[in-house]
CSV table of C-alpha atoms in Angstrom, one decimal:
chain,number,residue,atom,x,y,z
X,924,MET,CA,90.7,52.2,5.1
X,925,GLU,CA,91.9,52.7,1.2
X,926,ILE,CA,93.5,50.4,-1.0
X,927,SER,CA,97.0,51.3,-0.4
X,928,LYS,CA,96.5,49.2,2.8
X,929,TYR,CA,95.5,46.4,1.3
X,930,ILE,CA,98.3,46.4,-0.3
X,931,LEU,CA,101.0,46.8,2.8
X,932,SER,CA,99.5,44.3,4.3
X,933,PHE,CA,99.1,41.8,1.4
X,934,LEU,CA,103.1,42.3,1.2
X,935,ALA,CA,104.1,42.2,4.7
X,936,GLY,CA,102.1,39.3,4.8
X,937,GLY,CA,103.9,38.1,1.9
X,938,VAL,CA,107.6,39.3,2.9
X,939,LEU,CA,107.2,36.9,6.5
X,940,CYS,CA,105.9,34.0,3.8
X,941,LEU,CA,109.1,34.4,1.8
X,942,VAL,CA,111.4,34.6,5.0
X,943,ALA,CA,109.3,31.0,5.9
X,944,GLN,CA,109.9,30.0,2.5
X,945,ILE,CA,113.5,30.5,1.8
X,946,LEU,CA,113.8,28.9,5.5
X,947,ILE,CA,112.8,25.9,4.3
X,948,ASP,CA,114.1,25.6,0.5
X,949,LYS,CA,118.0,26.9,1.8
X,950,THR,CA,118.5,25.0,5.0
X,951,LYS,CA,117.6,22.2,7.0
X,952,LEU,CA,115.0,23.4,9.7
X,953,THR,CA,112.2,21.2,8.9
X,954,PRO,CA,109.2,23.1,8.9
X,955,ALA,CA,107.8,22.6,12.6
X,956,ARG,CA,111.2,24.3,13.9
X,957,ILE,CA,110.1,26.9,11.5
X,958,LEU,CA,106.8,27.0,13.1
X,959,VAL,CA,107.7,26.9,16.3
X,960,SER,CA,110.9,30.3,15.3
X,961,TYR,CA,108.1,32.2,13.4
X,962,VAL,CA,106.5,31.9,17.6
X,963,VAL,CA,109.0,32.9,19.9
X,964,ALA,CA,110.2,35.9,16.7
X,965,GLY,CA,107.1,36.7,17.0
X,966,VAL,CA,107.5,37.0,20.9
X,967,ILE,CA,111.1,39.1,21.1
X,968,LEU,CA,110.5,41.0,18.9
X,969,SER,CA,106.8,42.0,20.4
X,970,ALA,CA,108.8,41.8,24.0
X,971,ILE,CA,111.2,44.5,22.2
X,972,GLY,CA,108.7,47.2,21.8
X,973,PHE,CA,109.2,46.5,17.7
X,974,TYR,CA,105.9,44.4,16.4
X,975,GLU,CA,103.2,46.7,18.4
X,976,PRO,CA,103.8,49.4,16.0
X,977,PHE,CA,104.5,47.0,13.2
X,978,VAL,CA,100.9,45.4,13.6
X,979,GLU,CA,98.8,49.5,13.6
X,980,PHE,CA,101.5,50.2,10.5
X,981,VAL,CA,100.5,47.0,8.1
X,982,GLY,CA,97.5,45.1,9.9
X,983,ALA,CA,96.3,41.9,9.3
X,984,GLY,CA,99.9,41.5,7.3
X,985,ALA,CA,101.6,41.3,11.4
X,986,SER,CA,98.8,39.8,12.7
X,987,THR,CA,97.7,37.1,10.7
X,988,PRO,CA,101.5,35.2,10.4
X,989,LEU,CA,102.8,32.5,13.6
X,990,THR,CA,104.8,36.0,14.4
X,991,GLY,CA,101.7,37.9,15.2
X,992,PHE,CA,100.8,34.6,17.1
X,993,GLY,CA,104.2,35.3,18.9
X,994,HIS,CA,103.1,38.7,19.4
X,995,ASN,CA,99.9,37.7,21.0
X,996,ILE,CA,100.7,35.9,23.6
X,997,ALA,CA,103.6,38.5,24.5
X,998,LYS,CA,100.9,40.9,24.4
X,999,GLY,CA,98.8,38.7,26.8
X,1000,VAL,CA,101.8,38.5,29.6
X,1001,ARG,CA,102.1,42.1,29.6
X,1002,GLU,CA,98.4,42.7,30.0
X,1003,ALA,CA,97.6,40.2,32.9
X,1004,ILE,CA,101.2,41.3,34.3
X,1005,ASP,CA,99.5,44.5,34.6
X,1006,ASP,CA,96.0,43.4,36.0
X,1007,SER,CA,96.9,39.8,38.4
X,1008,GLY,CA,100.6,41.1,39.5
X,1009,ILE,CA,103.6,38.3,38.9
X,1010,THR,CA,101.4,35.1,38.2
X,1011,GLY,CA,100.6,36.3,34.5
X,1012,ILE,CA,103.4,34.9,34.3
X,1013,LEU,CA,101.6,32.3,34.5
X,1014,THR,CA,98.5,32.7,32.9
X,1015,GLY,CA,98.1,35.9,29.7
X,1016,GLY,CA,100.0,34.2,27.3
X,1017,LEU,CA,97.5,31.3,27.3
X,1018,LYS,CA,94.9,33.4,28.2
X,1019,ALA,CA,95.4,35.5,24.7
X,1020,ALA,CA,95.8,32.5,22.4
X,1021,ALA,CA,92.9,31.0,23.5
X,1022,GLY,CA,90.2,32.7,20.8
X,1023,GLY,CA,92.6,31.3,19.1
X,1024,THR,CA,94.3,27.9,20.0
X,1025,THR,CA,90.0,27.3,20.3
X,1026,ALA,CA,89.3,28.0,17.3
X,1027,ALA,CA,91.8,26.3,15.5
X,1028,LEU,CA,90.5,22.7,17.8
X,1029,CYS,CA,86.9,23.9,16.7
X,1030,PHE,CA,86.9,24.8,13.5
X,1031,GLY,CA,89.2,22.4,12.4
X,1032,TYR,CA,86.4,19.1,14.2
X,1033,VAL,CA,84.0,21.1,12.1
X,1034,ALA,CA,85.5,20.4,8.6
X,1035,ALA,CA,87.6,16.8,9.5
X,1036,LEU,CA,83.5,15.9,10.4
X,1037,PHE,CA,82.1,16.6,6.7
X,1038,ALA,CA,85.9,16.8,4.8
X,1039,LYS,CA,87.2,13.5,4.4
X,1040,GLY,CA,90.8,13.6,3.3
X,1041,LYS,CA,92.0,12.7,0.0
X,1042,GLY,CA,96.2,12.7,-1.7
X,1043,LYS,CA,97.6,14.5,-3.0
X,1044,LYS,CA,97.9,14.8,-7.0
S,1399,MET,CA,138.2,-10.0,2.0
S,1400,LYS,CA,136.7,-13.2,1.7
S,1401,ASN,CA,133.8,-13.3,-2.1
S,1402,GLN,CA,130.6,-12.6,-0.4
S,1403,ILE,CA,128.5,-12.3,-3.2
S,1404,ILE,CA,125.9,-15.5,-3.4
S,1405,LYS,CA,125.6,-17.6,-5.7
S,1406,THR,CA,121.8,-18.3,-6.8
S,1407,ASN,CA,120.3,-20.8,-8.5
S,1408,ALA,CA,116.6,-19.6,-9.0
S,1409,SER,CA,114.1,-16.8,-10.9
S,1410,ILE,CA,111.7,-14.1,-11.0
S,1411,ILE,CA,108.9,-16.4,-12.5
S,1412,CYS,CA,106.3,-13.3,-12.0
S,1413,GLY,CA,106.0,-9.9,-11.2
S,1414,ALA,CA,103.6,-7.8,-10.5
S,1415,SER,CA,102.1,-4.6,-10.0
S,1416,VAL,CA,99.7,-1.6,-8.4
S,1417,VAL,CA,100.7,1.8,-7.6
S,1418,GLY,CA,98.1,5.5,-7.3
S,1419,HIS,CA,97.5,7.5,-9.5
S,1420,LYS,CA,100.3,10.1,-10.0
S,1421,GLU,CA,102.6,6.8,-11.2
S,1422,HIS,CA,99.5,6.3,-13.3
S,1423,ASP,CA,100.3,9.1,-15.1
S,1424,GLY,CA,104.2,9.1,-15.1
S,1425,PRO,CA,105.6,8.2,-17.7
S,1426,ILE,CA,105.4,4.7,-17.4
S,1427,GLY,CA,102.4,4.7,-15.8
S,1428,HIS,CA,100.8,2.2,-19.0
S,1429,LEU,CA,102.9,-0.9,-17.6
S,1430,PHE,CA,101.2,-0.8,-13.9
S,1431,ASP,CA,98.7,-3.4,-13.9
S,1432,ILE,CA,96.6,-2.1,-11.1
S,1433,TYR,CA,96.0,1.1,-10.6
S,1434,ASP,CA,92.8,3.5,-8.3
S,1435,GLU,CA,92.2,6.9,-9.3
S,1436,ASN,CA,92.2,8.3,-6.0
S,1437,ASP,CA,94.4,6.1,-4.3
S,1438,ARG,CA,92.4,4.8,-1.6
S,1439,PHE,CA,91.8,2.0,-3.0
S,1440,LYS,CA,88.0,1.3,-1.6
S,1441,GLN,CA,89.1,1.9,2.0
S,1442,LYS,CA,88.9,4.6,4.4
S,1443,THR,CA,92.0,5.1,5.9
S,1444,TRP,CA,95.6,5.2,4.3
S,1445,GLU,CA,97.3,2.7,5.9
S,1446,LYS,CA,93.9,0.1,4.4
S,1447,SER,CA,95.1,0.8,1.7
S,1448,GLU,CA,98.5,0.3,1.3
S,1449,ASN,CA,97.8,-3.0,2.8
S,1450,GLN,CA,94.9,-3.4,-0.4
S,1451,MET,CA,97.7,-3.1,-1.9
S,1452,GLN,CA,99.6,-5.3,-1.0
S,1453,LYS,CA,97.2,-8.2,-1.1
S,1454,LEU,CA,95.8,-6.4,-5.1
S,1455,ALA,CA,99.6,-7.0,-6.2
S,1456,PHE,CA,100.1,-10.7,-4.4
S,1457,GLU,CA,96.7,-12.1,-5.8
S,1458,ASN,CA,98.0,-10.4,-9.4
S,1459,ALA,CA,101.3,-12.0,-8.8
S,1460,LEU,CA,99.4,-15.4,-8.7
S,1461,ARG,CA,97.4,-15.4,-11.3
S,1462,LYS,CA,100.1,-14.1,-14.1
S,1463,ALA,CA,102.3,-17.2,-12.5
S,1464,ARG,CA,98.6,-19.0,-12.8
S,1465,LEU,CA,99.6,-20.9,-9.3
S,1466,GLN,CA,97.5,-21.1,-6.4
S,1467,VAL,CA,97.7,-19.7,-2.9
S,1468,CYS,CA,98.9,-23.7,-1.7
S,1469,ASP,CA,101.7,-23.4,-3.9
S,1470,ILE,CA,104.0,-21.3,-2.2
S,1471,ASP,CA,105.9,-21.8,0.5
S,1472,ALA,CA,107.1,-18.6,2.0
S,1473,LEU,CA,106.3,-15.2,2.0
S,1474,PHE,CA,109.0,-12.3,2.7
S,1475,ALA,CA,107.5,-9.1,3.0
S,1476,GLY,CA,107.4,-5.4,4.8
S,1477,ASP,CA,106.4,-2.0,4.3
S,1478,LEU,CA,107.6,1.2,5.8
S,1479,LEU,CA,104.5,1.8,8.4
S,1480,ASN,CA,105.4,1.1,12.5
S,1481,GLN,CA,105.6,-2.6,13.0
S,1482,CYS,CA,105.0,-3.7,9.0
S,1483,ILE,CA,101.1,-3.4,9.2
S,1484,GLY,CA,101.0,-3.3,5.7
S,1485,SER,CA,102.5,-6.5,5.8
S,1486,ALA,CA,101.1,-8.3,7.9
S,1487,TYR,CA,98.1,-6.9,7.0
S,1488,GLY,CA,97.7,-7.2,3.8
S,1489,LEU,CA,98.8,-10.2,2.9
S,1490,LEU,CA,96.4,-12.0,7.0
S,1491,ASP,CA,93.8,-13.2,4.2
S,1492,PHE,CA,96.9,-16.7,2.7
S,1493,ASP,CA,97.0,-19.1,4.5
S,1494,ILE,CA,101.4,-18.9,3.7
S,1495,PRO,CA,104.1,-19.0,6.2
S,1496,TYR,CA,104.9,-15.1,6.7
S,1497,PHE,CA,108.6,-13.6,7.9
S,1498,GLY,CA,108.1,-10.1,7.9
S,1499,LEU,CA,111.0,-7.9,6.9
S,1500,TYR,CA,112.6,-4.7,7.6
S,1501,GLY,CA,115.0,-3.2,5.4
S,1502,ALA,CA,113.4,0.4,4.4
S,1503,CYS,CA,113.6,1.0,0.9
S,1504,SER,CA,115.4,-2.1,-0.1
S,1505,THR,CA,112.8,-4.5,1.2
S,1506,ILE,CA,112.2,-6.0,-2.0
S,1507,ILE,CA,115.9,-7.3,-2.9
S,1508,GLU,CA,116.2,-8.4,1.0
S,1509,GLY,CA,113.1,-9.8,0.0
S,1510,ILE,CA,114.7,-11.4,-3.2
S,1511,ILE,CA,116.9,-12.5,-2.5
S,1512,LEU,CA,116.4,-14.5,1.1
S,1513,ALA,CA,113.7,-16.5,-0.8
S,1514,SER,CA,116.3,-17.3,-3.8
S,1515,SER,CA,118.6,-18.1,-1.2
S,1516,LEU,CA,116.1,-20.5,0.6
S,1517,ILE,CA,115.2,-22.1,-3.1
S,1518,SER,CA,118.7,-21.9,-4.2
S,1519,GLY,CA,119.3,-24.6,-0.7
S,1520,GLY,CA,116.6,-26.5,-1.2
S,1521,VAL,CA,114.6,-25.0,1.3
S,1522,PHE,CA,111.7,-23.8,-0.5
S,1523,LYS,CA,110.4,-24.7,-4.1
S,1524,LYS,CA,108.3,-21.3,-4.6
S,1525,CYS,CA,108.0,-18.5,-2.6
S,1526,ALA,CA,106.8,-14.6,-2.9
S,1527,ALA,CA,108.0,-11.8,-2.0
S,1528,VAL,CA,106.2,-7.9,-1.2
S,1529,THR,CA,106.1,-4.5,-0.4
S,1530,SER,CA,104.7,-1.7,-0.6
S,1531,SER,CA,104.2,1.8,0.4
S,1532,HIS,CA,102.0,4.7,0.4
S,1533,PHE,CA,102.4,8.3,-0.2
S,1534,CYS,CA,100.4,9.7,2.4
S,1535,SER,CA,100.4,6.5,5.8
S,1536,ALA,CA,104.4,7.2,4.6
S,1537,GLU,CA,103.8,11.6,4.9
S,1538,GLN,CA,102.2,9.8,8.4
S,1539,GLN,CA,104.3,7.9,9.9
S,1540,TYR,CA,107.5,10.2,9.3
S,1541,ARG,CA,106.8,13.3,8.8
S,1542,THR,CA,103.1,15.2,9.4
S,1543,PRO,CA,99.6,13.9,8.0
S,1544,LEU,CA,98.8,15.2,5.0
S,1545,GLU,CA,96.4,17.6,6.8
S,1546,TYR,CA,98.7,19.6,8.1
S,1547,GLY,CA,100.2,21.1,4.7
S,1548,GLY,CA,103.1,21.5,5.0
S,1549,GLN,CA,105.4,22.3,1.9
S,1550,ARG,CA,108.3,20.0,0.8
S,1551,SER,CA,112.2,20.9,1.0
S,1552,PRO,CA,113.4,20.6,-2.6
S,1553,THR,CA,115.2,17.9,-2.3
S,1554,ALA,CA,112.4,15.7,-0.8
S,1555,GLN,CA,111.4,12.8,-2.3
S,1556,TRP,CA,107.9,11.7,-3.6
S,1557,THR,CA,107.3,8.2,-1.3
S,1558,VAL,CA,105.5,6.2,-4.5
S,1559,THR,CA,102.7,4.6,-3.6
S,1560,GLY,CA,103.3,1.3,-4.8
S,1561,SER,CA,102.8,-2.5,-3.9
S,1562,GLY,CA,104.8,-4.6,-5.8
S,1563,ALA,CA,104.7,-8.4,-5.5
S,1564,PHE,CA,107.2,-11.1,-6.9
S,1565,ILE,CA,107.1,-15.2,-7.2
S,1566,VAL,CA,110.4,-16.8,-7.3
S,1567,GLY,CA,110.6,-20.2,-7.8
S,1568,GLU,CA,113.1,-22.5,-9.1
S,1569,GLU,CA,115.5,-22.3,-11.6
S,1570,THR,CA,114.4,-23.5,-14.7
S,1571,GLU,CA,111.1,-21.5,-14.6
S,1572,SER,CA,111.7,-18.7,-16.5
S,1573,LYS,CA,113.6,-16.3,-18.7
S,1574,VAL,CA,114.0,-14.4,-15.3
S,1575,ARG,CA,117.1,-15.5,-14.0
S,1576,ILE,CA,118.3,-14.8,-9.9
S,1577,THR,CA,122.5,-15.7,-10.6
S,1578,ALA,CA,124.0,-13.7,-7.8
S,1579,ALA,CA,123.0,-11.6,-4.8
S,1580,LEU,CA,124.5,-9.2,-2.0
S,1581,PRO,CA,123.0,-8.7,1.1
S,1582,GLY,CA,124.2,-5.0,2.3
S,1583,ILE,CA,126.3,-3.5,4.8
S,1584,VAL,CA,124.8,-0.8,6.7
S,1585,ILE,CA,126.8,2.7,6.5
S,1586,ASP,CA,125.7,5.8,7.7
S,1587,LYS,CA,128.1,8.8,6.6
S,1588,GLY,CA,127.1,11.3,9.2
S,1589,VAL,CA,123.6,12.8,6.9
S,1590,ASN,CA,121.2,13.7,8.5
S,1591,ASP,CA,119.0,15.3,6.7
S,1592,ALA,CA,115.4,14.0,6.2
S,1593,ALA,CA,114.1,15.3,3.5
S,1594,ASN,CA,117.6,14.3,2.1
S,1595,MET,CA,117.6,10.1,2.0
S,1596,GLY,CA,119.0,10.1,-1.7
S,1597,ALA,CA,122.9,11.7,0.4
S,1598,ALA,CA,122.6,9.1,3.4
S,1599,MET,CA,121.9,6.0,0.9
S,1600,ALA,CA,124.4,6.7,-1.7
S,1601,PRO,CA,127.2,5.9,0.5
S,1602,ALA,CA,125.4,2.0,0.7
S,1603,ALA,CA,124.9,1.4,-3.6
S,1604,ILE,CA,128.7,2.8,-3.8
S,1605,ASP,CA,129.8,0.8,-1.0
S,1606,THR,CA,128.1,-2.4,-2.0
S,1607,LEU,CA,128.2,-2.1,-5.9
S,1608,ILE,CA,131.4,-1.4,-5.5
S,1609,ARG,CA,132.2,-4.7,-3.6
S,1610,PHE,CA,130.3,-6.2,-5.7
S,1611,PHE,CA,132.5,-5.4,-9.0
S,1612,GLU,CA,135.6,-6.4,-6.8
S,1613,GLN,CA,134.5,-9.5,-6.0
S,1614,SER,CA,133.1,-10.5,-9.3
S,1615,GLU,CA,136.0,-8.8,-11.1
S,1616,THR,CA,132.7,-7.7,-13.8
S,1617,SER,CA,132.4,-3.5,-14.5
S,1618,PRO,CA,129.9,-0.9,-15.3
S,1619,GLU,CA,130.2,-1.7,-18.7
S,1620,ASP,CA,129.9,-5.5,-18.1
S,1621,TYR,CA,125.9,-4.6,-17.4
S,1622,ASP,CA,122.7,-3.6,-20.1
S,1623,ALA,CA,121.8,-1.6,-17.5
S,1624,ILE,CA,122.3,-1.0,-13.4
S,1625,PHE,CA,119.2,-0.1,-11.8
S,1626,THR,CA,119.1,2.1,-7.7
S,1627,GLY,CA,115.9,1.6,-6.0
S,1628,ASP,CA,115.2,5.4,-4.3
S,1629,LEU,CA,118.5,7.2,-4.6
S,1630,GLY,CA,116.7,10.1,-6.7
S,1631,TYR,CA,117.9,12.9,-7.9
S,1632,GLU,CA,120.1,13.8,-5.9
S,1633,GLY,CA,121.4,10.3,-4.8
S,1634,SER,CA,122.0,9.2,-8.3
S,1635,ILE,CA,124.0,12.1,-9.3
S,1636,ILE,CA,125.7,11.4,-6.7
S,1637,LEU,CA,126.4,8.0,-6.7
S,1638,LYS,CA,127.6,8.7,-10.4
S,1639,GLU,CA,130.1,11.5,-9.0
S,1640,LEU,CA,132.0,9.0,-6.4
S,1641,MET,CA,131.8,5.7,-8.9
S,1642,ALA,CA,133.7,8.3,-11.1
S,1643,VAL,CA,136.2,9.2,-8.2
S,1644,GLU,CA,136.5,5.3,-7.7
S,1645,GLY,CA,137.4,4.9,-10.9
S,1646,TYR,CA,134.3,3.2,-12.6
S,1647,ASP,CA,131.5,4.9,-15.1
S,1648,MET,CA,128.1,5.3,-14.4
S,1649,SER,CA,127.5,7.3,-16.8
S,1650,ILE,CA,126.6,5.0,-19.3
S,1651,ASN,CA,123.8,2.3,-18.6
S,1652,TYR,CA,122.8,3.5,-14.7
S,1653,GLU,CA,119.5,5.2,-14.0
S,1654,ASP,CA,117.6,5.0,-10.2
S,1655,CYS,CA,114.5,4.2,-10.8
S,1656,GLY,CA,113.4,7.2,-8.3
S,1657,ASN,CA,113.8,9.4,-11.6
S,1658,ILE,CA,111.7,6.7,-13.5
S,1659,ILE,CA,108.9,7.4,-12.7
S,1660,PHE,CA,108.1,9.3,-12.4
S,1661,ASP,CA,107.8,12.9,-14.4
S,1662,ARG,CA,110.6,15.6,-12.1
S,1663,GLU,CA,109.3,18.5,-13.8
S,1664,ARG,CA,106.0,18.1,-15.2
S,1665,GLN,CA,104.7,16.2,-11.1
S,1666,ASP,CA,106.4,18.9,-9.0
S,1667,VAL,CA,107.5,15.4,-7.0
S,1668,HIS,CA,111.3,18.0,-6.4
S,1669,SER,CA,114.6,15.6,-5.9
S,1670,GLY,CA,112.5,11.8,-7.5
S,1671,GLY,CA,110.6,8.7,-6.1
S,1672,SER,CA,111.0,6.8,-3.2
S,1673,GLY,CA,109.8,4.3,-1.0
S,1674,CYS,CA,110.0,0.8,-1.6
S,1675,GLY,CA,106.8,0.9,-3.8
S,1676,CYS,CA,109.1,2.6,-6.5
S,1677,SER,CA,112.1,-0.2,-7.1
S,1678,ALA,CA,109.9,-3.2,-6.8
S,1679,VAL,CA,107.3,-1.2,-9.1
S,1680,VAL,CA,109.2,-0.2,-11.8
S,1681,LEU,CA,111.3,-4.3,-11.3
S,1682,ALA,CA,107.9,-5.0,-11.6
S,1683,SER,CA,106.3,-3.1,-15.3
S,1684,TYR,CA,109.8,-2.1,-16.4
S,1685,ILE,CA,112.9,-4.0,-15.7
S,1686,LEU,CA,111.1,-7.8,-15.7
S,1687,PRO,CA,109.7,-7.8,-19.0
S,1688,LYS,CA,113.0,-6.3,-20.5
S,1689,ILE,CA,115.0,-9.3,-19.2
S,1690,GLN,CA,111.9,-11.8,-20.2
S,1691,SER,CA,112.0,-11.1,-23.5
S,1692,GLY,CA,116.0,-10.2,-24.3
S,1693,GLU,CA,116.4,-7.2,-24.3
S,1694,TYR,CA,118.3,-6.9,-21.5
S,1695,LYS,CA,120.8,-10.0,-20.4
S,1696,LYS,CA,122.2,-8.9,-17.3
S,1697,VAL,CA,121.3,-6.6,-14.9
S,1698,LEU,CA,122.4,-5.8,-11.7
S,1699,MET,CA,119.6,-3.8,-9.4
S,1700,ILE,CA,120.4,-2.8,-6.4
S,1701,GLY,CA,117.7,-2.3,-3.5
S,1702,THR,CA,118.5,0.5,-1.4
S,1703,GLY,CA,116.8,1.4,2.0
S,1704,ALA,CA,117.1,4.4,4.7
S,1705,MET,CA,116.5,3.1,7.7
S,1706,MET,CA,115.8,6.0,10.1
S,1707,SER,CA,113.0,6.3,12.4
S,1708,PRO,CA,110.9,9.1,13.8
S,1709,SER,CA,112.2,8.1,17.3
S,1710,SER,CA,115.8,8.6,16.1
S,1711,LEU,CA,115.1,11.8,13.7
S,1712,LYS,CA,113.7,13.5,16.2
S,1713,GLN,CA,117.1,12.4,18.8
S,1714,GLY,CA,119.2,13.9,15.9
S,1715,LEU,CA,120.9,10.4,15.4
S,1716,SER,CA,122.0,10.3,10.9
S,1717,ILE,CA,120.5,8.5,9.1
S,1718,PRO,CA,121.7,4.8,8.6
S,1719,ALA,CA,121.4,3.1,5.5
S,1720,ILE,CA,121.2,-0.2,3.4
S,1721,ALA,CA,122.4,-1.7,-0.6
S,1722,HIS,CA,121.2,-4.2,-1.4
S,1723,LEU,CA,122.1,-5.8,-4.7
S,1724,ILE,CA,120.7,-8.9,-7.3
S,1725,MET,CA,122.5,-9.5,-10.4
S,1726,LEU,CA,119.3,-11.1,-13.3
S,1727,GLU,CA,120.0,-12.2,-16.2
S,1728,HIS,CA,118.1,-13.4,-19.7
S,1729,ALA,CA,118.2,-16.5,-20.0
S,1730,GLU,CA,116.0,-18.9,-22.3
S,1731,VAL,CA,113.6,-21.3,-20.6
S,1732,GLN,CA,113.9,-24.6,-21.1
S,1733,ASN,CA,110.9,-26.4,-19.2
S,1734,GLY,CA,109.0,-23.7,-17.8
S,1735,ASN,CA,105.4,-22.5,-18.3
S,1736,ILE,CA,106.1,-18.6,-18.8
């Protein structure tokens, strides 16, 4: 993989975060709402077929931010429908998100065992 | 309108302050009595740290006033945690009749008004008003636990980690007289942005100030200084502008405790300090000594509170706010102990 792909990935991820930062600074949206809208935006962008080529183009720059999580869920639903029909609508999303969710829970728990919260400076 | 100003004959015998690391690092950090480098005060949870701050503040106030626990007739205390546990646990060790208050960040002024009124009426001889806020426990209470790492918006204020305790006594006990008080009225002008509490509280402060100026027939220049509790950068600008529209010039002698306690540029606190502790520790360690020394002869102190709850915010309700006012005057002491 050539170096330009790293740079592209970094820039794409950065632009997605920049949009979120502008939303925090310039609108009254709470961080939680921005977070959820990013996931939903990822689902929609994936549904209209935009996100998959975007991921192929910039790699982790598109799959790491929360829109990538939304894309992952949408992809999971599509695959589950292909495998098991209509019930895939209900099962695919969580199945596809299982890795990320379980990792967040487990790593969070392990981190909490060894680290102690500190005040912000 | 009938005159709502309460004439009080009481005095603040002393004030004590306990703060965290960031407050100690601020422009008036050297004035505070006690501080802790990691904000924990040797406790395991942030809530317990806040309890400990109240305990330390009250003990320190007693020590400064050379009084014993048994000399205090009543405690008036409150904080920002659910059901005011900061005060209930923090003052648990003292066998003193206890009144729990909730006035959000105006709590300390609410406590001082109640204490001085009851002392003026002859019910009590000496009371204490205590309050606290802790940045880490307040984030957990109102927003998200620190571990979540949420981003702050530019108008957001920084909750002061601090606890202030005041011993209020009869008129002749100290050079800092509480000569008048004006309780606040709950005001809601429709601001529902919890990251801009200064804008929500400014109308309440303006309402109380104008009522006070009208009913006392005075104007801002009759006072050496006028302080609000925690309007912060945004809220204090709104206050100055709207007071100017009403014909009161607040540009000369007005400042907000939230602007005094932190260096806005250097300490990255966005719109300044807030929280129960903000007005309490600034009053205890910055304003009181100046009244005691006679540098200020006449001061208005306005405690401002944003009275929303996490549930009301989630349901989209706007923020009700309150502002309580006390007038403090320097007086030569007659037979006091300070």
